[in-house]
């Protein structure tokens, strides 16, 4: 039978020491445990740490965009070399996969990426993905590698996504790890601290938001720390960290791509009546739109927020919103058809 897919994301804080150096002790543990996981899963590793590995070679590094790009260019081959060194005793070859946001926004390019990964898996090779920082422009960048890992997981139909972090999991107000989140709602998101590590871009809020997207697409997510013994083996069995439960939804591959891979061009806020209609799988009418925060054109994808400013869906527009708001008096026209709306 075809192996299920697991995406494992390592943040910079998870694989570096306090001095910002790649922690080879952790990389050895990753190799040892992934070697066992690979027997049962097709594995994708999404690893941060390239900037952390390369910035020491730049004099007076201050973290500007161009310096981060230069550090990534230096650090990516160094990071892959370290991983390869520790995977080699387990007879596992690795392949580098530098991704850009457009590879997911363009459906044809994404299919090519997927076909390449499947060829690697057939030959027992594990891809290590990272953002192609050297050429990615600011508008088309991933928000962080949590997003990259989630896009891969959703697009490839992964069974699980594992997020490593610098803390043991999602913690309550008393600092106790919450073992399971059935739904990531406003209450769950309020538990996240807003700070980030000194070496990474993401934080717990980022992980929870992308875990929520994965859950809505039927993928289980686990947020945990590599400092736990056999952390990866335990995480994949749901025995450590915080398990964010997959929602029982059937979403077509096209709509999975629409919800995660497509470039979001705009944002509207809708009233309660329109929100209730969407939950009943009805189309979005212009009459239900309270505000167009960011305009978009016909065929572009936009976010739909409710009156509490909570994102509830993404949709593909049937109209140029700018022209619609200025020139069309009728409000009973369909802004987005039900088939082009994905609830989140």
Short mmCIF file of C-alpha atoms in Angstrom, two decimals:
data_model
loop_
_atom_site.label_atom_id
_atom_site.label_comp_id
_atom_site.label_asym_id
_atom_site.label_seq_id
_atom_site.Cartn_x
_atom_site.Cartn_y
_atom_site.Cartn_z
CA UNK A 1 0.00 0.00 0.00
CA UNK A 2 1.03 3.59 -0.62
CA UNK A 3 2.63 5.17 2.45
CA UNK A 4 0.87 8.09 4.14
CA UNK A 5 2.69 11.42 4.15
CA UNK A 6 4.04 13.27 7.17
CA UNK A 7 5.54 16.76 7.06
CA UNK A 8 7.94 17.63 9.87
CA UNK A 9 8.86 21.28 10.39
CA UNK A 10 11.93 22.26 12.40
CA UNK A 11 12.15 25.86 13.54
CA UNK A 12 15.46 27.64 13.97
CA UNK A 13 15.10 27.65 17.76
CA UNK A 14 14.57 23.86 17.71
CA UNK A 15 17.82 23.01 15.93
CA UNK A 16 20.23 25.71 17.09
CA UNK A 17 22.17 26.27 20.28
CA UNK A 18 21.95 29.36 22.47
CA UNK A 19 24.85 30.78 20.43
CA UNK A 20 22.92 30.37 17.17
CA UNK A 21 24.99 27.45 15.90
CA UNK A 22 23.29 24.38 14.40
CA UNK A 23 22.94 21.86 17.24
CA UNK A 24 24.40 18.69 15.74
CA UNK A 25 23.19 16.67 18.70
CA UNK A 26 19.61 17.51 17.67
CA UNK A 27 20.32 16.78 13.99
CA UNK A 28 21.62 13.33 14.97
CA UNK A 29 18.39 12.69 16.89
CA UNK A 30 16.37 13.84 13.87
CA UNK A 31 18.24 11.43 11.61
CA UNK A 32 17.91 8.50 14.01
CA UNK A 33 14.18 8.95 14.54
CA UNK A 34 13.28 9.88 10.95
CA UNK A 35 15.04 6.69 9.81
CA UNK A 36 12.42 4.76 11.79
CA UNK A 37 9.53 6.96 10.67
CA UNK A 38 10.50 6.57 7.01
CA UNK A 39 9.72 2.87 7.20
CA UNK A 40 6.03 3.73 7.53
CA UNK A 41 5.69 7.23 6.00
CA UNK A 42 6.76 9.32 3.04
CA UNK A 43 8.59 12.11 4.86
CA UNK A 44 9.09 15.78 4.02
CA UNK A 45 11.40 17.77 6.26
CA UNK A 46 10.93 21.54 6.35
CA UNK A 47 13.92 23.01 8.09
CA UNK A 48 14.70 26.55 9.12
CA UNK A 49 18.21 27.40 10.27
CA UNK A 50 19.87 28.49 7.02
CA UNK A 51 20.06 32.14 8.06
CA UNK A 52 21.29 31.15 11.52
CA UNK A 53 23.97 28.95 9.95
CA UNK A 54 25.16 31.60 7.50
CA UNK A 55 24.96 34.93 9.30
CA UNK A 56 28.20 34.43 11.23
CA UNK A 57 30.10 34.77 7.94
CA UNK A 58 28.81 38.33 7.40
CA UNK A 59 30.60 41.18 9.14
CA UNK A 60 28.43 43.32 11.40
CA UNK A 61 25.27 41.37 10.55
CA UNK A 62 22.19 43.43 11.49
CA UNK A 63 19.33 41.40 9.98
CA UNK A 64 18.39 43.55 6.98
CA UNK A 65 16.52 41.84 4.15
CA UNK A 66 19.57 41.73 1.88
CA UNK A 67 21.72 40.40 4.73
CA UNK A 68 19.17 37.68 5.48
CA UNK A 69 19.19 36.68 1.82
CA UNK A 70 23.00 36.56 1.81
CA UNK A 71 23.05 34.56 5.06
CA UNK A 72 20.53 32.09 3.60
CA UNK A 73 22.65 31.69 0.45
CA UNK A 74 25.64 30.79 2.63
CA UNK A 75 23.70 28.74 5.16
CA UNK A 76 21.55 26.54 2.93
CA UNK A 77 24.38 24.33 1.62
CA UNK A 78 25.96 24.25 5.08
CA UNK A 79 22.68 23.15 6.65
CA UNK A 80 22.12 20.44 4.04
CA UNK A 81 25.70 19.21 4.52
CA UNK A 82 25.14 18.85 8.27
CA UNK A 83 21.88 16.95 7.74
CA UNK A 84 23.50 14.70 5.12
CA UNK A 85 26.38 13.88 7.44
CA UNK A 86 24.06 12.52 10.11
CA UNK A 87 21.59 10.79 7.77
CA UNK A 88 24.36 8.97 5.86
CA UNK A 89 24.98 6.27 8.53
CA UNK A 90 21.28 5.36 8.23
CA UNK A 91 21.71 4.98 4.44
CA UNK A 92 19.25 7.80 3.74
CA UNK A 93 19.94 10.26 0.93
CA UNK A 94 18.53 13.79 1.08
CA UNK A 95 17.43 16.22 -1.62
CA UNK A 96 17.27 19.98 -1.27
CA UNK A 97 14.01 21.66 -2.28
CA UNK A 98 14.10 25.47 -2.32
CA UNK A 99 10.53 26.69 -2.72
CA UNK A 100 8.90 30.00 -3.62
CA UNK A 101 5.35 31.15 -2.94
CA UNK A 102 4.59 31.14 -6.67
CA UNK A 103 5.26 27.38 -6.83
CA UNK A 104 2.08 26.92 -4.79
CA UNK A 105 0.08 29.77 -6.32
CA UNK A 106 0.58 28.34 -9.81
CA UNK A 107 -1.32 25.04 -9.97
CA UNK A 108 0.82 23.63 -12.81
CA UNK A 109 4.07 24.39 -11.00
CA UNK A 110 2.70 22.82 -7.85
CA UNK A 111 1.84 19.59 -9.70
CA UNK A 112 5.43 19.47 -10.98
CA UNK A 113 6.72 19.91 -7.43
CA UNK A 114 4.46 17.09 -6.25
CA UNK A 115 5.62 14.77 -9.05
CA UNK A 116 9.25 15.47 -8.14
CA UNK A 117 8.66 14.60 -4.49
CA UNK A 118 6.91 11.38 -5.46
CA UNK A 119 9.91 10.39 -7.58
CA UNK A 120 12.22 11.07 -4.62
CA UNK A 121 10.06 8.95 -2.31
CA UNK A 122 10.04 6.04 -4.77
CA UNK A 123 13.83 6.07 -4.50
CA UNK A 124 13.80 6.33 -0.67
CA UNK A 125 15.11 9.90 -0.77
CA UNK A 126 13.82 12.50 1.70
CA UNK A 127 13.30 16.08 0.47
CA UNK A 128 14.33 18.92 2.77
CA UNK A 129 12.33 22.03 1.93
CA UNK A 130 13.13 25.63 2.71
CA UNK A 131 12.20 28.97 1.22
CA UNK A 132 14.35 30.20 -1.65
CA UNK A 133 15.20 33.37 0.25
CA UNK A 134 17.79 34.55 -2.26
CA UNK A 135 15.19 35.32 -4.96
CA UNK A 136 11.86 35.54 -3.08
CA UNK A 137 10.52 39.09 -3.09
CA UNK A 138 8.76 40.65 -0.14
CA UNK A 139 5.26 40.45 -1.62
CA UNK A 140 5.53 36.76 -2.50
CA UNK A 141 7.38 35.48 0.55
CA UNK A 142 5.99 32.84 2.87
CA UNK A 143 5.10 34.38 6.20
CA UNK A 144 7.45 31.79 7.73
CA UNK A 145 8.31 28.11 7.34
CA UNK A 146 5.19 27.14 9.28
CA UNK A 147 3.27 28.32 6.22
CA UNK A 148 5.56 26.47 3.80
CA UNK A 149 5.17 23.24 5.78
CA UNK A 150 1.38 23.65 5.87
CA UNK A 151 1.11 24.32 2.14
CA UNK A 152 3.08 21.14 1.44
CA UNK A 153 0.98 19.13 3.88
CA UNK A 154 -2.34 20.39 2.51
CA UNK A 155 -1.32 20.22 -1.13
CA UNK A 156 0.10 16.70 -0.85
CA UNK A 157 -2.73 15.39 1.32
CA UNK A 158 -0.52 14.58 4.32
CA UNK A 159 -1.87 12.57 7.22
CA UNK A 160 0.02 14.62 9.81
CA UNK A 161 2.10 17.74 10.20
CA UNK A 162 4.54 18.00 13.11
CA UNK A 163 5.66 21.44 14.32
CA UNK A 164 8.71 21.53 16.58
CA UNK A 165 9.05 24.52 18.84
CA UNK A 166 11.16 25.81 21.73
CA UNK A 167 8.46 24.97 24.33
CA UNK A 168 6.86 21.59 25.18
CA UNK A 169 3.54 22.46 23.49
CA UNK A 170 0.61 24.85 23.77
CA UNK A 171 0.42 25.84 27.42
CA UNK A 172 -2.42 27.17 29.54
CA UNK A 173 -2.25 30.26 31.75
CA UNK A 174 -0.47 28.24 34.45
CA UNK A 175 2.21 26.96 32.09
CA UNK A 176 0.82 23.43 31.83
CA UNK A 177 0.86 21.77 28.41
CA UNK A 178 -2.59 21.23 26.90
CA UNK A 179 -2.46 17.68 25.53
CA UNK A 180 -5.25 18.07 22.96
CA UNK A 181 -7.13 20.79 21.12
CA UNK A 182 -10.27 19.48 19.44
CA UNK A 183 -10.86 22.84 17.71
CA UNK A 184 -8.52 25.81 17.36
CA UNK A 185 -10.91 28.67 18.12
CA UNK A 186 -10.51 32.16 19.58
CA UNK A 187 -10.00 30.73 23.06
CA UNK A 188 -7.19 28.47 21.83
CA UNK A 189 -5.51 31.27 19.88
CA UNK A 190 -5.60 33.48 22.99
CA UNK A 191 -3.29 31.00 24.73
CA UNK A 192 -0.43 31.75 22.36
CA UNK A 193 2.35 34.01 23.49
CA UNK A 194 3.07 36.71 20.92
CA UNK A 195 6.85 36.72 21.24
CA UNK A 196 9.19 34.94 18.85
CA UNK A 197 12.57 33.32 19.26
CA UNK A 198 15.67 35.38 18.54
CA UNK A 199 16.59 33.19 15.55
CA UNK A 200 13.22 32.49 13.94
CA UNK A 201 10.36 34.29 12.21
CA UNK A 202 7.40 32.37 13.59
CA UNK A 203 5.91 31.89 17.03
CA UNK A 204 3.11 29.95 18.70
CA UNK A 205 0.43 32.13 17.10
CA UNK A 206 1.79 31.23 13.69
CA UNK A 207 1.83 27.52 14.52
CA UNK A 208 -1.72 27.57 15.84
CA UNK A 209 -3.04 29.46 12.82
CA UNK A 210 -1.44 27.07 10.36
CA UNK A 211 -2.36 24.05 12.48
CA UNK A 212 -5.95 25.32 12.27
CA UNK A 213 -5.77 25.45 8.47
CA UNK A 214 -4.29 21.93 8.37
CA UNK A 215 -7.02 20.66 10.72
CA UNK A 216 -9.74 22.17 8.52
CA UNK A 217 -8.25 20.28 5.58
CA UNK A 218 -8.38 16.98 7.49
CA UNK A 219 -4.77 16.88 8.71
CA UNK A 220 -3.72 16.26 12.31
CA UNK A 221 -1.10 18.65 13.70
CA UNK A 222 1.20 18.19 16.69
CA UNK A 223 3.11 21.04 18.37
CA UNK A 224 5.98 19.81 20.56
CA UNK A 225 9.61 20.20 21.63
CA UNK A 226 12.63 18.28 20.35
CA UNK A 227 14.02 18.36 23.89
CA UNK A 228 11.74 15.45 24.81
CA UNK A 229 13.33 12.00 24.52
CA UNK A 230 12.30 10.32 21.25
CA UNK A 231 10.25 13.42 20.53
CA UNK A 232 9.52 12.68 16.85
CA UNK A 233 8.54 9.07 17.49
CA UNK A 234 6.26 10.13 20.32
CA UNK A 235 4.76 13.05 18.36
CA UNK A 236 3.78 10.90 15.41
CA UNK A 237 2.00 8.58 17.86
CA UNK A 238 0.35 11.49 19.65
CA UNK A 239 2.24 10.90 22.89
CA UNK A 240 3.88 14.30 23.42
CA UNK A 241 3.15 17.99 22.99
CA UNK A 242 -0.25 19.32 21.95
CA UNK A 243 -2.31 17.37 19.43
CA UNK A 244 -4.54 19.53 17.23
CA UNK A 245 -7.27 17.27 15.92
CA UNK A 246 -8.18 16.97 12.24
CA UNK A 247 -11.72 18.01 11.38
CA UNK A 248 -13.86 15.40 9.60
CA UNK A 249 -14.16 17.23 6.29
CA UNK A 250 -14.00 16.06 2.71
CA UNK A 251 -12.33 18.73 0.62
CA UNK A 252 -11.47 18.31 -3.06
CA UNK A 253 -7.85 18.72 -4.12
CA UNK A 254 -8.85 21.84 -6.08
CA UNK A 255 -10.41 23.45 -3.01
CA UNK A 256 -7.47 22.45 -0.84
CA UNK A 257 -5.28 24.36 -3.26
CA UNK A 258 -7.75 27.27 -3.28
CA UNK A 259 -7.68 27.46 0.53
CA UNK A 260 -3.94 27.17 0.98
CA UNK A 261 -1.88 27.49 -2.16
CA UNK A 262 -3.53 30.34 -4.02
CA UNK A 263 -2.31 33.91 -3.60
CA UNK A 264 -4.77 35.90 -1.52
CA UNK A 265 -5.43 39.24 -3.20
CA UNK A 266 -8.15 40.83 -1.08
CA UNK A 267 -10.35 40.85 1.99
CA UNK A 268 -14.04 41.49 2.69
CA UNK A 269 -16.00 41.65 5.92
CA UNK A 270 -19.51 40.21 5.74
CA UNK A 271 -22.57 40.51 7.97
CA UNK A 272 -24.01 37.77 10.17
CA UNK A 273 -26.69 36.82 7.68
CA UNK A 274 -24.13 36.25 4.95
CA UNK A 275 -21.91 34.27 7.34
CA UNK A 276 -24.83 32.00 8.23
CA UNK A 277 -25.59 31.53 4.52
CA UNK A 278 -22.00 30.45 3.84
CA UNK A 279 -22.23 27.86 6.63
CA UNK A 280 -25.25 26.45 4.78
CA UNK A 281 -23.05 26.14 1.65
CA UNK A 282 -24.69 29.05 -0.17
CA UNK A 283 -23.03 31.59 -2.45
CA UNK A 284 -21.82 34.99 -1.25
CA UNK A 285 -24.05 37.85 -2.42
CA UNK A 286 -22.84 41.41 -2.66
CA UNK A 287 -25.64 42.49 -0.30
CA UNK A 288 -23.91 40.58 2.51
CA UNK A 289 -20.61 42.47 2.16
CA UNK A 290 -20.20 45.19 4.79
CA UNK A 291 -16.73 46.36 3.82
CA UNK A 292 -14.15 45.64 1.16
CA UNK A 293 -10.86 46.09 3.03
CA UNK A 294 -8.55 45.11 0.16
CA UNK A 295 -9.84 45.12 -3.39
CA UNK A 296 -9.41 42.32 -5.93
CA UNK A 297 -10.24 41.53 -9.52
CA UNK A 298 -12.33 38.91 -11.28
CA UNK A 299 -10.83 35.43 -10.84
CA UNK A 300 -8.65 36.42 -7.88
CA UNK A 301 -8.88 34.80 -4.45
CA UNK A 302 -9.89 36.75 -1.36
CA UNK A 303 -10.39 36.19 2.38
CA UNK A 304 -13.83 36.42 3.95
CA UNK A 305 -14.03 37.68 7.55
CA UNK A 306 -17.07 37.87 9.82
CA UNK A 307 -18.15 40.88 11.91
CA UNK A 308 -15.84 39.76 14.73
CA UNK A 309 -12.89 40.02 12.30
CA UNK A 310 -12.41 36.24 12.30
CA UNK A 311 -11.49 34.60 9.01
CA UNK A 312 -14.19 32.12 7.99
CA UNK A 313 -13.52 31.32 4.32
CA UNK A 314 -11.56 31.95 1.14
CA UNK A 315 -13.29 32.44 -2.20
CA UNK A 316 -12.67 33.06 -5.88
CA UNK A 317 -14.31 36.23 -7.14
CA UNK A 318 -16.69 36.41 -10.09
CA UNK A 319 -16.26 40.17 -10.32
CA UNK A 320 -13.78 43.03 -10.21
CA UNK A 321 -14.62 44.31 -6.72
CA UNK A 322 -13.51 47.89 -7.40
CA UNK A 323 -15.84 48.26 -10.38
CA UNK A 324 -18.61 46.44 -8.54
CA UNK A 325 -18.59 48.75 -5.53
CA UNK A 326 -18.49 51.90 -7.71
CA UNK A 327 -20.79 51.08 -10.59
CA UNK A 328 -23.27 48.36 -9.68
CA UNK A 329 -26.38 49.35 -7.75
CA UNK A 330 -27.91 45.87 -7.56
CA UNK A 331 -26.85 43.98 -4.47
CA UNK A 332 -28.37 40.60 -5.30
CA UNK A 333 -25.54 39.58 -7.60
CA UNK A 334 -23.23 36.69 -6.68
CA UNK A 335 -19.76 37.82 -5.67
CA UNK A 336 -18.50 34.23 -5.23
CA UNK A 337 -20.28 31.00 -6.14
CA UNK A 338 -20.66 28.34 -3.45
CA UNK A 339 -18.44 25.97 -5.46
CA UNK A 340 -15.64 28.55 -5.27
CA UNK A 341 -15.86 29.10 -1.50
CA UNK A 342 -13.87 27.05 1.04
CA UNK A 343 -14.91 27.36 4.67
CA UNK A 344 -12.09 27.52 7.21
#
